[in-house]
């Protein structure tokens, strides 16, 4: 099987699996317990917090563990709503943001959705026009999950700071894939997830700059300093920490390798399959992402055909993930329904190799020809 859907989820790496195992069996203690078994679990959770904090350049007390990106996103937005903030976000966000914003709007909250340019980049002039000094929470993703476009995070951070507002970024796709520095980038809140970086599913975290003023997510015990109650997911947290350590080791070298492989894939597709067009930004995109529209095909059907060849890719359109209709991201980029339905997304990382790319391109070519023959 060839797996080119690394943006959907990833395989747990050996290091994470090995780090987790003791905490599923021998070291199963509750971190709140005062005896050795509990302390061992607590120490492992804190070690994970330290590793993660270092990876985004903050100190550990700013990291709060959650069940993943969706919970982290919901937490920040709920806090903003309860504090009476205006929420400024973009039309290309993940549904974890968009649907929560919709729910906030239904409860009378103030939400403004900013359009993007045709590459999916937020328009900074619109942000400046719509931000309300001392009132807005700006929530703009670090990098888009469909088209891979990297937002101008540092510029957004500067505008937010100038207006004495707060900046949240959904970095689920960017964390451990590109360098992140919450200080330099002016980020006040950051969401991330374990399963996109070869860690386990069901674990993530939220970085919070001013946690003294932050509202709890779940009420109950004193876990996560009373901010997110419930017995910690110790194996998950430990696994995520181990995965972060692996991912952050030689990150720039990994990025170069991924980019090289992705560019090779893109060049072959563009050269060998007529009628292709890359969606998203050519220059400011995640190193492992390729989103391409191919004339005469239907993305969701192509996913099925490729799956018959044991190649996992994804459609650019949301219907492939069980929802009707074209991708809201491609629509936000100004594409027609018809164009949006032609998109496929291939996402790789440095666990993929050139031979897999070559076989994928060959299968893609055959399947495109099948589509086009069928259409005649
Ligand atoms: N935000 C983005 C940009 C994502 O890509 C995803 C997952 O695909 C999420 C949020 C949700 O993360 P999780 O699956 O950890 O809840």
Tab-separated table of C-alpha atoms and ligand atoms in Angstrom:
chain	number	residue	atom	x	y	z
A	1	UNK	CA	0.000	0.000	0.000
A	2	UNK	CA	1.167	3.529	-0.785
A	3	UNK	CA	0.014	6.167	1.668
A	4	UNK	CA	-0.129	9.709	0.296
A	5	UNK	CA	-2.712	11.073	2.701
A	6	UNK	CA	-0.411	12.165	5.511
A	7	UNK	CA	-2.527	15.297	6.103
A	8	UNK	CA	-5.490	13.095	7.076
A	9	UNK	CA	-3.565	11.142	9.663
A	10	UNK	CA	-0.236	9.373	10.115
A	11	UNK	CA	1.109	6.060	11.340
A	12	UNK	CA	2.411	6.118	14.922
A	13	UNK	CA	6.226	6.090	14.740
A	14	UNK	CA	8.268	3.391	16.507
A	15	UNK	CA	9.607	5.873	19.067
A	16	UNK	CA	6.094	6.975	20.058
A	17	UNK	CA	4.819	3.403	20.227
A	18	UNK	CA	7.731	2.343	22.432
A	19	UNK	CA	7.352	5.369	24.687
A	20	UNK	CA	3.614	4.671	25.129
A	21	UNK	CA	3.779	0.952	25.852
A	22	UNK	CA	4.906	1.109	29.499
A	23	UNK	CA	2.054	3.507	30.286
A	24	UNK	CA	-0.540	1.115	28.897
A	25	UNK	CA	0.735	-1.736	31.065
A	26	UNK	CA	3.322	-1.562	33.881
A	27	UNK	CA	3.254	2.201	34.518
A	28	UNK	CA	-0.513	2.572	34.439
A	29	UNK	CA	-0.706	4.916	37.430
A	30	UNK	CA	-2.968	7.934	37.701
A	31	UNK	CA	-0.813	11.102	37.604
A	32	UNK	CA	-2.840	12.488	40.526
A	33	UNK	CA	-1.892	9.582	42.822
A	34	UNK	CA	0.784	10.307	45.384
A	35	UNK	CA	2.631	6.978	45.293
A	36	UNK	CA	5.470	6.015	42.945
A	37	UNK	CA	3.262	4.606	40.172
A	38	UNK	CA	1.337	7.874	39.955
A	39	UNK	CA	4.431	10.020	40.178
A	40	UNK	CA	6.025	8.119	37.311
A	41	UNK	CA	3.002	8.899	35.119
A	42	UNK	CA	2.993	12.532	36.223
A	43	UNK	CA	6.688	12.940	35.449
A	44	UNK	CA	6.152	11.436	31.967
A	45	UNK	CA	3.290	13.878	31.284
A	46	UNK	CA	5.464	16.811	32.404
A	47	UNK	CA	8.380	15.638	30.273
A	48	UNK	CA	6.059	15.608	27.261
A	49	UNK	CA	4.891	19.119	28.127
A	50	UNK	CA	8.535	20.273	28.223
A	51	UNK	CA	9.327	18.743	24.819
A	52	UNK	CA	6.266	20.332	23.230
A	53	UNK	CA	6.893	23.737	24.832
A	54	UNK	CA	10.449	23.755	23.529
A	55	UNK	CA	9.256	22.936	20.010
A	56	UNK	CA	7.203	26.153	19.792
A	57	UNK	CA	9.489	28.287	21.983
A	58	UNK	CA	7.421	28.780	25.125
A	59	UNK	CA	7.641	27.592	28.707
A	60	UNK	CA	5.775	24.414	29.731
A	61	UNK	CA	3.064	26.022	31.874
A	62	UNK	CA	1.520	27.493	28.709
A	63	UNK	CA	0.726	24.035	27.282
A	64	UNK	CA	-2.655	22.420	28.078
A	65	UNK	CA	-3.300	18.884	26.857
A	66	UNK	CA	-6.591	18.204	25.076
A	67	UNK	CA	-8.161	15.426	23.010
A	68	UNK	CA	-6.917	16.989	19.758
A	69	UNK	CA	-7.146	19.901	17.368
A	70	UNK	CA	-10.943	20.106	17.368
A	71	UNK	CA	-11.167	20.465	21.146
A	72	UNK	CA	-8.363	23.027	21.234
A	73	UNK	CA	-10.056	25.113	18.529
A	74	UNK	CA	-13.441	24.922	20.274
A	75	UNK	CA	-11.892	25.876	23.615
A	76	UNK	CA	-10.354	29.148	22.391
A	77	UNK	CA	-13.470	30.187	20.507
A	78	UNK	CA	-15.789	29.405	23.428
A	79	UNK	CA	-13.511	31.427	25.721
A	80	UNK	CA	-13.593	34.351	23.271
A	81	UNK	CA	-17.391	34.186	23.060
A	82	UNK	CA	-17.821	34.080	26.841
A	83	UNK	CA	-15.467	37.069	27.152
A	84	UNK	CA	-17.597	39.030	24.665
A	85	UNK	CA	-14.956	39.178	21.931
A	86	UNK	CA	-15.642	39.741	18.270
A	87	UNK	CA	-14.240	36.721	16.415
A	88	UNK	CA	-12.449	37.414	13.139
A	89	UNK	CA	-11.673	34.305	11.142
A	90	UNK	CA	-11.282	33.211	7.509
A	91	UNK	CA	-13.462	31.345	5.043
A	92	UNK	CA	-10.827	28.628	4.513
A	93	UNK	CA	-10.649	27.368	8.111
A	94	UNK	CA	-11.193	23.735	9.105
A	95	UNK	CA	-14.741	22.842	10.169
A	96	UNK	CA	-13.512	22.671	13.766
A	97	UNK	CA	-13.385	26.478	13.538
A	98	UNK	CA	-16.146	27.172	11.019
A	99	UNK	CA	-18.855	25.087	12.689
A	100	UNK	CA	-17.972	26.331	16.165
A	101	UNK	CA	-18.151	29.921	14.859
A	102	UNK	CA	-21.539	29.138	13.365
A	103	UNK	CA	-22.726	27.854	16.739
A	104	UNK	CA	-21.409	31.012	18.428
A	105	UNK	CA	-23.236	33.154	15.882
A	106	UNK	CA	-26.440	31.214	16.582
A	107	UNK	CA	-26.018	32.110	20.262
A	108	UNK	CA	-25.728	35.808	19.414
A	109	UNK	CA	-21.933	36.059	19.198
A	110	UNK	CA	-20.205	38.386	16.781
A	111	UNK	CA	-18.255	36.547	14.076
A	112	UNK	CA	-16.750	37.929	10.885
A	113	UNK	CA	-15.492	35.591	8.117
A	114	UNK	CA	-12.753	37.183	6.031
A	115	UNK	CA	-12.409	36.120	2.390
A	116	UNK	CA	-8.998	35.096	1.028
A	117	UNK	CA	-7.206	35.591	-2.283
A	118	UNK	CA	-7.209	32.901	-4.975
A	119	UNK	CA	-4.325	31.062	-3.242
A	120	UNK	CA	-6.157	30.886	0.091
A	121	UNK	CA	-4.108	33.629	1.777
A	122	UNK	CA	-5.929	35.994	4.087
A	123	UNK	CA	-6.114	39.587	2.807
A	124	UNK	CA	-4.262	41.651	5.397
A	125	UNK	CA	-5.991	44.903	4.388
A	126	UNK	CA	-9.381	43.319	5.169
A	127	UNK	CA	-8.059	42.151	8.511
A	128	UNK	CA	-6.942	45.702	9.315
A	129	UNK	CA	-10.303	47.100	8.232
A	130	UNK	CA	-12.371	44.674	10.308
A	131	UNK	CA	-10.339	44.237	13.479
A	132	UNK	CA	-11.882	46.002	16.487
A	133	UNK	CA	-9.123	47.339	18.781
A	134	UNK	CA	-9.093	45.678	22.224
A	135	UNK	CA	-12.060	43.472	21.266
A	136	UNK	CA	-11.206	40.993	18.511
A	137	UNK	CA	-9.949	37.465	18.722
A	138	UNK	CA	-8.357	36.768	15.349
A	139	UNK	CA	-8.408	33.057	14.488
A	140	UNK	CA	-6.524	32.249	11.293
A	141	UNK	CA	-5.036	28.854	10.544
A	142	UNK	CA	-1.264	28.489	10.211
A	143	UNK	CA	-1.539	26.321	7.115
A	144	UNK	CA	-4.514	25.053	5.178
A	145	UNK	CA	-5.335	21.354	5.381
A	146	UNK	CA	-6.592	21.074	1.796
A	147	UNK	CA	-4.388	23.293	-0.342
A	148	UNK	CA	-1.423	23.622	2.031
A	149	UNK	CA	-1.203	27.410	1.804
A	150	UNK	CA	0.796	28.917	4.682
A	151	UNK	CA	-0.807	32.078	6.001
A	152	UNK	CA	1.270	35.232	6.678
A	153	UNK	CA	1.274	34.417	10.385
A	154	UNK	CA	3.901	36.905	11.493
A	155	UNK	CA	2.183	39.788	9.676
A	156	UNK	CA	-1.160	38.797	11.214
A	157	UNK	CA	0.513	38.710	14.648
A	158	UNK	CA	1.832	42.246	14.126
A	159	UNK	CA	-1.563	43.643	13.119
A	160	UNK	CA	-3.216	41.922	16.093
A	161	UNK	CA	-0.621	43.271	18.528
A	162	UNK	CA	-0.899	46.799	17.108
A	163	UNK	CA	-4.638	46.675	17.848
A	164	UNK	CA	-4.240	45.188	21.361
A	165	UNK	CA	-6.212	42.117	20.348
A	166	UNK	CA	-5.469	38.366	20.584
A	167	UNK	CA	-4.343	35.918	17.901
A	168	UNK	CA	-5.226	32.224	17.734
A	169	UNK	CA	-3.817	29.960	15.057
A	170	UNK	CA	-4.994	26.453	14.221
A	171	UNK	CA	-1.594	24.892	13.579
A	172	UNK	CA	-2.787	21.290	13.295
A	173	UNK	CA	-1.254	20.949	9.812
A	174	UNK	CA	1.805	23.094	10.460
A	175	UNK	CA	2.990	21.921	13.884
A	176	UNK	CA	6.227	19.909	13.521
A	177	UNK	CA	6.071	20.386	9.755
A	178	UNK	CA	7.364	23.960	9.626
A	179	UNK	CA	9.212	25.966	12.300
A	180	UNK	CA	6.922	27.766	14.762
A	181	UNK	CA	7.934	30.397	17.294
A	182	UNK	CA	4.977	31.735	19.271
A	183	UNK	CA	7.040	34.663	20.573
A	184	UNK	CA	8.415	35.838	17.259
A	185	UNK	CA	5.089	35.292	15.496
A	186	UNK	CA	2.937	37.067	18.069
A	187	UNK	CA	0.727	34.019	18.652
A	188	UNK	CA	-1.479	34.076	21.789
A	189	UNK	CA	-3.168	30.680	21.308
A	190	UNK	CA	-2.128	27.700	19.183
A	191	UNK	CA	-3.950	24.414	18.512
A	192	UNK	CA	-2.153	21.214	17.522
A	193	UNK	CA	-2.835	17.501	17.297
A	194	UNK	CA	-0.847	14.305	17.883
A	195	UNK	CA	-2.058	12.180	14.999
A	196	UNK	CA	-0.766	14.459	12.228
A	197	UNK	CA	2.846	14.070	13.347
A	198	UNK	CA	3.177	10.287	13.788
A	199	UNK	CA	1.815	10.438	17.305
A	200	UNK	CA	-1.407	8.770	18.510
A	201	UNK	CA	-4.979	9.879	17.862
A	202	UNK	CA	-7.163	11.482	20.523
A	203	UNK	CA	-4.505	13.782	21.950
A	204	UNK	CA	-3.473	17.341	21.227
A	205	UNK	CA	-2.768	20.562	23.027
A	206	UNK	CA	-3.588	24.219	23.262
A	207	UNK	CA	-0.885	26.826	23.857
A	208	UNK	CA	-2.228	29.749	25.895
A	209	UNK	CA	-0.104	32.859	26.454
A	210	UNK	CA	-2.169	34.531	29.205
A	211	UNK	CA	-3.471	31.465	30.982
A	212	UNK	CA	-4.216	33.359	34.210
A	213	UNK	CA	-7.173	34.936	32.459
A	214	UNK	CA	-8.264	31.855	30.510
A	215	UNK	CA	-11.526	30.004	31.148
A	216	UNK	CA	-11.545	26.234	31.829
A	217	UNK	CA	-12.756	23.885	29.124
A	218	UNK	CA	-14.104	21.035	31.225
A	219	UNK	CA	-15.000	21.380	34.895
A	220	UNK	CA	-14.162	18.669	37.394
A	221	UNK	CA	-10.874	17.699	39.012
A	222	UNK	CA	-7.664	19.665	39.195
A	223	UNK	CA	-5.964	18.104	36.168
A	224	UNK	CA	-4.194	20.569	33.858
A	225	UNK	CA	-4.270	23.016	36.770
A	226	UNK	CA	-8.062	22.908	36.828
A	227	UNK	CA	-8.319	24.123	33.230
A	228	UNK	CA	-9.222	20.822	31.603
A	229	UNK	CA	-10.494	18.308	34.095
A	230	UNK	CA	-10.439	14.539	33.617
A	231	UNK	CA	-7.753	11.923	34.179
A	232	UNK	CA	-4.952	12.573	31.723
A	233	UNK	CA	-4.531	10.459	28.591
A	234	UNK	CA	-1.064	9.471	29.782
A	235	UNK	CA	-0.089	7.064	26.943
A	236	UNK	CA	-1.388	9.545	24.353
A	237	UNK	CA	0.445	12.496	25.876
A	238	UNK	CA	3.667	10.494	26.195
A	239	UNK	CA	3.321	9.252	22.609
A	240	UNK	CA	2.763	12.762	21.299
A	241	UNK	CA	5.829	14.028	23.175
A	242	UNK	CA	7.985	11.251	21.710
A	243	UNK	CA	6.651	11.970	18.210
A	244	UNK	CA	7.420	15.691	18.584
A	245	UNK	CA	10.981	14.865	19.588
A	246	UNK	CA	11.446	12.734	16.459
A	247	UNK	CA	9.790	15.270	14.155
A	248	UNK	CA	11.744	18.237	15.487
A	249	UNK	CA	15.086	16.469	15.120
A	250	UNK	CA	16.656	17.850	11.937
A	251	UNK	CA	13.371	19.496	10.929
A	252	UNK	CA	14.968	21.676	8.268
A	253	UNK	CA	16.564	18.636	6.616
A	254	UNK	CA	13.179	16.831	6.691
A	255	UNK	CA	11.500	19.850	5.118
A	256	UNK	CA	14.065	19.902	2.313
A	257	UNK	CA	13.556	16.181	1.637
A	258	UNK	CA	9.770	16.505	1.645
A	259	UNK	CA	9.863	19.516	-0.656
A	260	UNK	CA	12.154	17.734	-3.074
A	261	UNK	CA	9.819	14.716	-3.221
A	262	UNK	CA	6.681	16.861	-3.482
A	263	UNK	CA	8.219	18.963	-6.281
A	264	UNK	CA	9.198	15.793	-8.116
A	265	UNK	CA	5.596	14.561	-7.832
A	266	UNK	CA	4.179	17.916	-8.930
A	267	UNK	CA	6.543	18.232	-11.884
A	268	UNK	CA	5.800	14.747	-13.142
A	269	UNK	CA	2.038	15.246	-12.890
A	270	UNK	CA	2.127	18.651	-14.562
A	271	UNK	CA	4.453	17.423	-17.328
A	272	UNK	CA	2.852	14.069	-18.026
A	273	UNK	CA	-0.853	14.721	-17.536
A	274	UNK	CA	-2.247	17.506	-19.725
A	275	UNK	CA	-4.914	19.764	-18.220
A	276	UNK	CA	-3.623	19.955	-14.640
A	277	UNK	CA	-3.527	22.973	-12.397
A	278	UNK	CA	-2.097	23.342	-8.908
A	279	UNK	CA	-4.470	24.732	-6.261
A	280	UNK	CA	-3.143	26.992	-3.517
A	281	UNK	CA	0.097	28.892	-3.323
A	282	UNK	CA	3.106	27.719	-5.315
A	283	UNK	CA	5.611	29.396	-2.993
A	284	UNK	CA	3.993	29.518	0.455
A	285	UNK	CA	2.779	25.975	0.992
A	286	UNK	CA	3.371	23.059	3.308
A	287	UNK	CA	6.363	21.036	2.132
A	288	UNK	CA	4.419	17.781	1.720
A	289	UNK	CA	1.204	19.089	0.162
A	290	UNK	CA	0.101	18.897	-3.456
A	291	UNK	CA	-3.463	19.772	-4.412
A	292	UNK	CA	-4.144	19.554	-8.098
A	293	UNK	CA	-7.215	19.826	-10.324
A	294	UNK	CA	-7.246	17.556	-13.340
A	295	UNK	CA	-9.501	18.294	-16.297
A	296	UNK	CA	-12.002	15.587	-17.114
A	297	UNK	CA	-11.844	13.736	-13.789
A	298	UNK	CA	-13.926	13.655	-10.651
A	299	UNK	CA	-11.797	13.815	-7.493
A	300	UNK	CA	-13.901	11.530	-5.318
A	301	UNK	CA	-14.144	8.873	-8.032
A	302	UNK	CA	-10.392	9.132	-8.582
A	303	UNK	CA	-9.815	8.406	-4.890
A	304	UNK	CA	-11.771	5.160	-5.285
A	305	UNK	CA	-9.921	4.148	-8.439
A	306	UNK	CA	-6.539	4.836	-6.816
A	307	UNK	CA	-7.670	2.877	-3.794
A	308	UNK	CA	-8.258	-0.148	-6.054
A	309	UNK	CA	-4.528	0.176	-6.865
A	310	UNK	CA	-3.813	0.333	-3.113
A	311	UNK	CA	-2.844	3.990	-3.215
A	312	UNK	CA	-4.388	6.276	-0.591
A	313	UNK	CA	-5.006	9.854	-1.668
A	314	UNK	CA	-7.787	12.273	-0.906
A	315	UNK	CA	-10.223	14.334	-2.927
A	316	UNK	CA	-10.018	18.072	-2.794
A	317	UNK	CA	-13.744	18.092	-2.258
A	318	UNK	CA	-15.394	17.527	1.071
A	319	UNK	CA	-17.817	14.970	-0.393
A	320	UNK	CA	-15.016	12.417	-0.203
A	321	UNK	CA	-15.109	12.696	3.552
A	322	UNK	CA	-18.800	12.010	3.739
A	323	UNK	CA	-20.190	15.480	3.181
A	324	UNK	CA	-22.149	16.529	0.149
A	325	UNK	CA	-20.942	19.410	-1.975
A	326	UNK	CA	-17.677	20.791	-3.255
A	327	UNK	CA	-14.796	21.791	-0.976
A	328	UNK	CA	-15.534	25.013	0.896
A	329	UNK	CA	-11.830	25.852	0.624
A	330	UNK	CA	-11.694	25.648	-3.171
A	331	UNK	CA	-14.959	27.588	-3.365
A	332	UNK	CA	-13.424	30.248	-1.093
A	333	UNK	CA	-10.499	30.427	-3.536
A	334	UNK	CA	-13.019	31.478	-6.180
A	335	UNK	CA	-13.399	28.167	-8.023
A	336	UNK	CA	-16.650	26.972	-9.588
A	337	UNK	CA	-18.309	23.782	-8.280
A	338	UNK	CA	-17.137	21.995	-11.390
A	339	UNK	CA	-13.500	23.030	-10.869
A	340	UNK	CA	-13.636	22.132	-7.192
A	341	UNK	CA	-14.912	18.625	-7.940
A	342	UNK	CA	-11.828	17.974	-10.120
A	343	UNK	CA	-9.345	18.361	-7.291
A	344	UNK	CA	-7.269	15.667	-5.624
A	345	UNK	CA	-4.924	16.084	-2.663
A	346	UNK	CA	-1.697	14.123	-2.279
A	347	UNK	CA	0.176	14.647	0.973
A	348	UNK	CA	3.522	13.035	1.680
A	349	UNK	CA	6.205	13.237	4.315
A	350	UNK	CA	9.704	11.943	4.775
A	351	UNK	CA	8.457	8.393	5.366
A	352	UNK	CA	7.546	8.278	1.652
A	353	UNK	CA	10.048	7.339	-1.051
A	354	UNK	CA	10.567	8.153	-4.748
A	355	UNK	CA	9.460	4.696	-5.941
A	356	UNK	CA	6.055	5.293	-4.344
A	357	UNK	CA	5.758	8.597	-6.162
A	358	UNK	CA	6.661	6.968	-9.476
A	359	UNK	CA	4.025	4.246	-9.075
A	360	UNK	CA	1.430	6.822	-8.020
A	361	UNK	CA	2.046	8.954	-11.115
A	362	UNK	CA	1.780	5.904	-13.392
A	363	UNK	CA	-1.537	4.836	-11.816
A	364	UNK	CA	-2.827	8.386	-11.924
A	365	UNK	CA	-2.034	8.621	-15.631
A	366	UNK	CA	-3.837	5.358	-16.374
A	367	UNK	CA	-6.873	6.403	-14.357
A	368	UNK	CA	-7.034	9.863	-15.941
A	369	UNK	CA	-7.001	8.186	-19.365
A	370	UNK	CA	-9.804	5.855	-18.253
A	371	UNK	CA	-11.890	8.852	-17.181
A	372	UNK	CA	-11.242	10.706	-20.367
A	373	UNK	CA	-11.954	7.682	-22.576
A	374	UNK	CA	-15.195	7.118	-20.644
A	375	UNK	CA	-16.257	10.687	-21.207
A	376	UNK	CA	-15.957	10.460	-25.002
B	1	LIG	N1	-7.684	21.773	12.146
B	1	LIG	C1	-7.093	21.381	11.015
B	1	LIG	C2	-6.453	22.399	10.133
B	1	LIG	C3	-7.059	20.020	10.661
B	1	LIG	O1	-6.474	19.644	9.537
B	1	LIG	C4	-7.679	19.082	11.537
B	1	LIG	C5	-7.733	17.659	11.194
B	1	LIG	O2	-7.798	17.279	10.051
B	1	LIG	C6	-8.265	19.552	12.722
B	1	LIG	C7	-8.257	20.902	12.996
B	1	LIG	C8	-8.906	18.610	13.698
B	1	LIG	O3	-7.917	17.961	14.449
B	1	LIG	P1	-8.261	16.635	15.289
B	1	LIG	O4	-8.472	15.552	14.285
B	1	LIG	O5	-7.058	16.407	16.144
B	1	LIG	O6	-9.472	16.940	16.103
